[in-house]
Amino acid sequence: MTSAFQVLSVTDEAAQHIHALLDANEEHPLGIRVSIKTGGCAGMEYELGLVSEVKAGDDVVEDKGVKVFVDPAATLYLLGTEMGFETTKFRSGFIFKNPNEVSACGCGESVELLPADLSKFALKN
């Protein structure tokens, strides 16, 4: 059975930045990995890293010419998420519009996430 949706989507800005990160790295990574770790005042943090090899169970999202590897432990927390990139006067970095986010800390570094409600996602054979 294949799903009718990807775990997450990538904005044009995020794809451009991922391309730049991969092109600048001499080790030629395959893409980036998104995972969730416990930490911060809201309880969870997004964690990003370069991927040199696929791990068993990874969900691989190919969007706008980039590969984003999703840690299997993070999949239920990331379903329906849009990964973007923004530059403001004070910071630049990846941002996540996540429908599973219930709250965030004031500094924006950590979030509280609930697993996705799977009944909201249709599956196709």
Coordinates of N, CA, C and O in Angstrom, one line a residue:
M1 N 0.8 -1.2 0.0 CA 0.0 0.0 0.0 C 0.9 1.2 0.0 O 1.9 1.3 0.8
T2 N 0.6 2.2 -0.8 CA 1.3 3.5 -0.8 C 0.4 4.6 -0.3 O -0.8 4.6 -0.5
S3 N 1.0 5.5 0.3 CA 0.2 6.6 0.9 C -0.1 7.7 -0.2 O 0.7 7.8 -1.1
A4 N -1.2 8.4 0.1 CA -1.6 9.4 -0.9 C -0.9 10.8 -0.5 O -1.3 11.8 -1.0
F5 N -0.1 10.8 0.5 CA 0.6 12.0 0.9 C 2.0 11.7 1.3 O 2.4 10.6 1.5
Q6 N 2.8 12.8 1.3 CA 4.1 12.7 1.8 C 4.1 13.1 3.3 O 3.2 13.8 3.7
V7 N 5.1 12.7 4.1 CA 5.1 13.0 5.5 C 5.2 14.5 5.6 O 4.5 15.1 6.4
L8 N 6.0 15.2 4.8 CA 6.1 16.7 4.8 C 6.3 17.2 3.5 O 6.7 16.4 2.5
S9 N 6.2 18.5 3.3 CA 6.5 19.1 2.0 C 7.5 20.2 2.3 O 7.8 20.6 3.4
V10 N 8.2 20.6 1.2 CA 9.3 21.6 1.3 C 8.9 22.8 0.4 O 8.5 22.7 -0.7
T11 N 9.1 24.0 1.0 CA 8.9 25.2 0.2 C 10.0 25.4 -0.7 O 11.1 24.8 -0.6
D12 N 9.8 26.3 -1.7 CA 10.9 26.7 -2.6 C 12.1 27.2 -1.9 O 13.2 26.9 -2.2
E13 N 11.9 28.1 -0.9 CA 13.0 28.6 -0.1 C 13.8 27.6 0.6 O 15.0 27.6 0.6
A14 N 13.1 26.6 1.2 CA 13.8 25.5 1.9 C 14.6 24.7 0.9 O 15.7 24.3 1.2
A15 N 14.0 24.4 -0.2 CA 14.7 23.6 -1.2 C 16.0 24.3 -1.7 O 17.0 23.6 -1.8
Q16 N 15.9 25.6 -1.9 CA 17.0 26.3 -2.4 C 18.1 26.3 -1.3 O 19.3 26.1 -1.6
H17 N 17.8 26.4 0.0 CA 18.8 26.4 1.0 C 19.4 25.0 1.2 O 20.6 24.8 1.4
I18 N 18.5 24.0 1.1 CA 19.0 22.6 1.2 C 20.0 22.3 0.0 O 21.1 21.8 0.2
H19 N 19.7 22.8 -1.2 CA 20.6 22.6 -2.3 C 21.9 23.3 -2.0 O 23.0 22.7 -2.2
A20 N 21.9 24.5 -1.5 CA 23.1 25.2 -1.1 C 23.9 24.5 -0.1 O 25.2 24.4 -0.2
L21 N 23.3 24.0 0.9 CA 24.0 23.2 2.0 C 24.7 22.0 1.4 O 25.8 21.7 1.7
L22 N 24.0 21.3 0.5 CA 24.5 20.0 0.0 C 25.6 20.3 -1.0 O 26.7 19.6 -1.0
D23 N 25.5 21.4 -1.8 CA 26.5 21.8 -2.8 C 27.8 22.2 -2.1 O 28.9 22.1 -2.7
A24 N 27.6 22.8 -0.9 CA 28.8 23.4 -0.2 C 29.6 22.3 0.5 O 30.7 22.6 1.0
N25 N 29.0 21.1 0.7 CA 29.6 20.1 1.4 C 30.5 19.2 0.5 O 29.9 18.6 -0.4
E26 N 31.7 19.0 0.8 CA 32.6 18.2 0.0 C 32.4 16.7 0.1 O 32.8 15.9 -0.7
E27 N 31.6 16.3 1.1 CA 31.3 14.8 1.3 C 30.1 14.4 0.5 O 29.7 13.2 0.5
H28 N 29.5 15.3 -0.2 CA 28.3 15.0 -1.1 C 27.2 14.2 -0.4 O 26.9 13.1 -0.8
P29 N 26.6 14.9 0.6 CA 25.5 14.2 1.3 C 24.3 13.9 0.4 O 24.2 14.6 -0.6
L30 N 23.5 13.0 0.8 CA 22.3 12.6 0.0 C 21.2 13.6 0.2 O 20.3 13.7 -0.7
G31 N 21.1 14.2 1.3 CA 20.0 15.1 1.7 C 20.2 15.5 3.1 O 21.3 15.4 3.7
I32 N 19.1 15.9 3.7 CA 19.1 16.2 5.1 C 18.1 15.3 5.9 O 17.1 14.8 5.3
R33 N 18.3 15.1 7.2 CA 17.4 14.3 8.0 C 16.7 15.2 9.0 O 17.3 16.1 9.6
V34 N 15.4 15.0 9.1 CA 14.6 15.7 10.1 C 14.2 14.7 11.2 O 13.7 13.6 10.9
S35 N 14.5 15.1 12.4 CA 14.1 14.2 13.5 C 13.6 15.1 14.7 O 13.6 16.3 14.6
I36 N 13.0 14.5 15.7 CA 12.5 15.2 16.8 C 13.3 14.7 18.0 O 13.5 13.5 18.2
K37 N 13.7 15.6 18.9 CA 14.3 15.2 20.1 C 13.7 15.9 21.3 O 13.0 16.9 21.2
T38 N 13.8 15.3 22.5 CA 13.2 15.9 23.7 C 14.2 17.0 24.1 O 15.4 16.9 24.0
G39 N 13.6 18.1 24.6 CA 14.4 19.2 25.0 C 13.7 20.6 24.9 O 12.6 20.6 24.4
G40 N 14.3 21.6 25.5 CA 13.7 22.9 25.4 C 12.6 23.0 26.4 O 12.1 22.1 27.0
C41 N 12.1 24.3 26.6 CA 11.1 24.5 27.6 C 9.7 24.0 27.2 O 8.9 23.7 28.1
A42 N 9.4 23.8 25.9 CA 8.1 23.2 25.5 C 8.2 21.7 25.4 O 7.1 21.1 25.2
G43 N 9.3 21.1 25.4 CA 9.4 19.6 25.5 C 10.0 18.9 24.3 O 10.6 17.8 24.4
M44 N 9.9 19.5 23.1 CA 10.5 18.9 21.9 C 11.2 19.9 21.0 O 10.8 21.1 21.0
E45 N 12.2 19.4 20.3 CA 12.9 20.3 19.3 C 13.1 19.5 18.0 O 13.3 18.3 18.0
Y46 N 13.0 20.3 16.9 CA 13.3 19.7 15.6 C 14.8 19.6 15.5 O 15.6 20.5 16.0
E47 N 15.3 18.6 15.0 CA 16.7 18.4 14.8 C 17.0 18.1 13.3 O 16.3 17.2 12.7
L48 N 18.0 18.8 12.8 CA 18.4 18.6 11.4 C 19.8 18.2 11.2 O 20.7 18.6 12.0
G49 N 20.1 17.4 10.3 CA 21.5 16.9 10.0 C 21.6 16.5 8.6 O 20.7 16.1 7.9
L50 N 22.9 16.5 8.1 CA 23.2 16.0 6.8 C 23.1 14.5 6.8 O 23.5 13.8 7.7
V51 N 22.7 13.9 5.6 CA 22.6 12.4 5.5 C 23.7 11.9 4.6 O 23.7 12.3 3.4
S52 N 24.5 11.0 5.1 CA 25.5 10.4 4.2 C 25.0 8.9 3.8 O 25.5 8.4 2.8
E53 N 24.1 8.4 4.6 CA 23.6 7.0 4.3 C 22.2 6.9 4.8 O 21.8 7.5 5.9
V54 N 21.4 6.2 4.1 CA 20.0 6.0 4.5 C 19.9 5.0 5.7 O 20.6 4.0 5.7
K55 N 19.1 5.3 6.7 CA 18.9 4.5 7.8 C 17.6 3.6 7.6 O 16.7 4.1 7.0
A56 N 17.6 2.4 8.1 CA 16.5 1.6 8.0 C 15.3 2.3 8.6 O 15.3 2.8 9.7
G57 N 14.2 2.2 7.8 CA 12.9 2.8 8.3 C 12.7 4.3 8.0 O 11.6 4.8 8.2
D58 N 13.7 5.0 7.5 CA 13.6 6.4 7.1 C 12.5 6.5 6.1 O 12.3 5.7 5.2
D59 N 11.6 7.5 6.3 CA 10.7 8.0 5.2 C 11.6 9.0 4.4 O 12.2 9.9 4.9
V60 N 11.6 8.8 3.0 CA 12.3 9.7 2.2 C 11.3 10.5 1.4 O 10.5 10.0 0.6
V61 N 11.4 11.8 1.6 CA 10.6 12.7 0.9 C 11.4 13.4 -0.2 O 12.5 14.0 0.1
E62 N 11.0 13.3 -1.4 CA 11.6 13.9 -2.5 C 10.7 15.0 -3.0 O 9.6 14.8 -3.5
D63 N 11.2 16.3 -2.8 CA 10.3 17.4 -3.2 C 11.2 18.5 -3.7 O 12.2 18.9 -3.1
K64 N 10.8 19.1 -4.8 CA 11.5 20.2 -5.4 C 13.0 19.9 -5.6 O 13.9 20.8 -5.5
G65 N 13.3 18.7 -6.0 CA 14.7 18.3 -6.3 C 15.6 18.0 -5.1 O 16.8 17.9 -5.3
V66 N 15.1 18.0 -3.9 CA 15.9 17.6 -2.7 C 15.3 16.4 -2.0 O 14.1 16.1 -2.2
K67 N 16.1 15.7 -1.2 CA 15.7 14.6 -0.4 C 15.7 15.0 1.0 O 16.7 15.5 1.5
V68 N 14.6 14.8 1.7 CA 14.5 15.0 3.1 C 14.2 13.6 3.7 O 13.2 13.0 3.4
F69 N 15.1 13.2 4.6 CA 14.9 11.9 5.3 C 14.3 12.1 6.6 O 14.8 12.9 7.4
V70 N 13.2 11.4 6.9 CA 12.5 11.7 8.1 C 12.7 10.5 9.0 O 12.4 9.3 8.7
D71 N 13.2 10.7 10.2 CA 13.5 9.7 11.2 C 12.1 9.0 11.5 O 11.1 9.7 11.7
P72 N 12.1 7.7 11.5 CA 10.8 7.0 11.7 C 10.2 7.3 13.0 O 8.9 7.3 13.1
A73 N 10.9 7.7 14.1 CA 10.3 8.0 15.3 C 9.6 9.4 15.3 O 8.8 9.7 16.2
A74 N 9.9 10.2 14.3 CA 9.3 11.5 14.1 C 8.2 11.5 13.2 O 7.4 12.5 13.1
T75 N 7.9 10.5 12.4 CA 6.9 10.5 11.3 C 5.6 11.0 11.8 O 5.0 11.9 11.3
L76 N 5.0 10.4 12.9 CA 3.7 10.7 13.4 C 3.6 12.1 13.8 O 2.5 12.7 13.8
Y77 N 4.7 12.7 14.2 CA 4.7 14.1 14.7 C 4.9 15.1 13.6 O 4.6 16.3 13.7
L78 N 5.3 14.6 12.4 CA 5.6 15.5 11.3 C 4.5 15.4 10.1 O 4.6 16.2 9.2
L79 N 3.6 14.5 10.2 CA 2.6 14.3 9.1 C 1.9 15.7 8.9 O 1.4 16.3 9.8
G80 N 1.9 16.1 7.6 CA 1.2 17.3 7.2 C 2.1 18.6 7.4 O 1.6 19.7 7.1
T81 N 3.3 18.4 7.8 CA 4.2 19.6 8.0 C 4.7 20.2 6.7 O 5.1 19.5 5.8
E82 N 4.8 21.5 6.7 CA 5.5 22.2 5.6 C 6.8 22.8 6.2 O 6.8 23.5 7.2
M83 N 7.9 22.4 5.6 CA 9.3 22.8 6.0 C 9.6 24.0 5.1 O 9.7 23.9 3.9
G84 N 9.9 25.1 5.8 CA 10.3 26.3 5.0 C 11.6 26.8 5.5 O 12.3 26.2 6.3
F85 N 12.0 28.0 4.9 CA 13.2 28.6 5.3 C 13.0 30.1 5.3 O 12.3 30.6 4.4
E86 N 13.4 30.8 6.4 CA 13.1 32.3 6.4 C 14.4 33.0 6.9 O 15.2 32.5 7.6
T87 N 14.5 34.2 6.4 CA 15.6 35.1 6.8 C 14.9 36.4 7.3 O 14.1 37.0 6.6
T88 N 15.2 36.7 8.6 CA 14.6 37.9 9.1 C 15.8 38.8 9.5 O 16.9 38.5 9.3
K89 N 15.5 39.9 10.1 CA 16.5 40.9 10.5 C 17.4 40.3 11.6 O 18.6 40.6 11.7
F90 N 16.9 39.3 12.4 CA 17.6 38.8 13.5 C 18.1 37.3 13.4 O 18.9 36.9 14.1
R91 N 17.5 36.6 12.4 CA 17.9 35.2 12.3 C 17.5 34.7 10.9 O 16.7 35.2 10.2
S92 N 18.2 33.5 10.6 CA 17.7 32.8 9.4 C 17.8 31.3 9.8 O 18.6 30.9 10.6
G93 N 16.8 30.6 9.2 CA 16.8 29.2 9.5 C 15.6 28.5 9.0 O 14.7 29.1 8.5
F94 N 15.6 27.2 9.1 CA 14.4 26.4 8.7 C 13.3 26.6 9.7 O 13.5 26.8 10.9
I95 N 12.1 26.6 9.2 CA 10.9 26.8 10.0 C 9.9 25.7 9.6 O 10.0 25.1 8.6
F96 N 9.1 25.3 10.6 CA 8.1 24.2 10.4 C 6.7 24.7 10.7 O 6.5 25.2 11.8
K97 N 5.8 24.6 9.7 CA 4.4 24.8 9.9 C 3.8 23.4 10.1 O 3.6 22.7 9.1
N98 N 3.6 23.1 11.3 CA 3.2 21.7 11.7 C 1.9 21.7 12.3 O 1.6 22.3 13.4
P99 N 0.9 21.0 11.7 CA -0.5 21.0 12.2 C -0.6 20.2 13.5 O -1.6 20.2 14.2
N100 N 0.5 19.5 13.9 CA 0.5 18.7 15.1 C 1.1 19.4 16.3 O 1.2 18.9 17.4
E101 N 1.5 20.7 16.1 CA 2.0 21.5 17.1 C 0.9 22.1 18.0 O 0.0 22.7 17.5
V102 N 1.0 21.9 19.3 CA 0.0 22.4 20.2 C 0.4 23.7 20.9 O -0.4 24.5 21.2
S103 N 1.8 23.8 21.1 CA 2.3 25.1 21.7 C 3.8 25.2 21.3 O 4.4 24.2 20.9
A104 N 4.3 26.4 21.6 CA 5.7 26.6 21.4 C 6.2 27.5 22.5 O 5.4 28.3 23.0
C105 N 7.5 27.4 22.7 CA 8.1 28.3 23.8 C 8.2 29.7 23.2 O 8.1 29.9 22.0
G106 N 8.4 30.7 24.1 CA 8.5 32.1 23.6 C 9.6 32.4 22.7 O 9.5 33.2 21.8
C107 N 10.7 31.7 22.9 CA 11.9 31.9 22.0 C 11.8 31.2 20.7 O 12.6 31.5 19.7
G108 N 10.8 30.3 20.5 CA 10.6 29.6 19.3 C 11.6 28.4 19.0 O 11.6 27.9 17.9
E109 N 12.3 28.1 20.0 CA 13.3 27.0 19.8 C 12.7 25.6 20.1 O 13.3 24.6 19.7
S110 N 11.6 25.5 20.8 CA 11.1 24.2 21.1 C 9.5 24.3 21.0 O 8.9 25.3 21.1
V111 N 9.0 23.1 20.9 CA 7.5 23.0 20.6 C 7.0 21.8 21.4 O 7.7 20.9 21.8
E112 N 5.7 21.8 21.6 CA 5.0 20.7 22.1 C 4.2 20.1 20.9 O 3.4 20.8 20.2
L113 N 4.4 18.8 20.7 CA 3.8 18.1 19.5 C 3.0 16.9 20.0 O 3.3 16.3 21.0
L114 N 1.9 16.7 19.3 CA 1.1 15.5 19.5 C 1.2 14.6 18.3 O 1.3 15.2 17.2
P115 N 1.1 13.3 18.4 CA 1.0 12.5 17.2 C -0.1 12.9 16.3 O -1.2 13.3 16.8
A116 N 0.1 12.8 15.0 CA -1.0 13.1 14.0 C -2.2 12.3 14.2 O -2.1 11.1 14.5
D117 N -3.4 12.8 13.9 CA -4.6 12.0 13.8 C -4.7 11.4 12.5 O -4.9 12.0 11.5
L118 N -4.4 10.1 12.4 CA -4.3 9.4 11.1 C -5.7 9.4 10.4 O -5.7 9.2 9.2
S119 N -6.8 9.6 11.1 CA -8.1 9.6 10.4 C -8.2 10.8 9.4 O -9.0 10.8 8.5
K120 N -7.3 11.8 9.5 CA -7.3 12.9 8.7 C -6.6 12.7 7.4 O -6.6 13.5 6.5
F121 N -5.9 11.6 7.3 CA -5.1 11.3 6.1 C -5.7 10.1 5.4 O -5.8 9.0 5.9
A122 N -5.9 10.2 4.1 CA -6.5 9.1 3.3 C -5.4 8.3 2.7 O -4.3 8.8 2.4
L123 N -5.6 7.0 2.6 CA -4.6 6.1 2.0 C -5.2 5.5 0.7 O -6.4 5.2 0.6
K124 N -4.3 5.3 -0.3 CA -4.7 4.7 -1.6 C -4.0 3.4 -1.7 O -2.8 3.3 -1.3
N125 N -4.5 2.5 -2.4 CA -3.9 1.2 -2.8 C -3.1 1.4 -4.0 O -3.5 2.1 -4.9

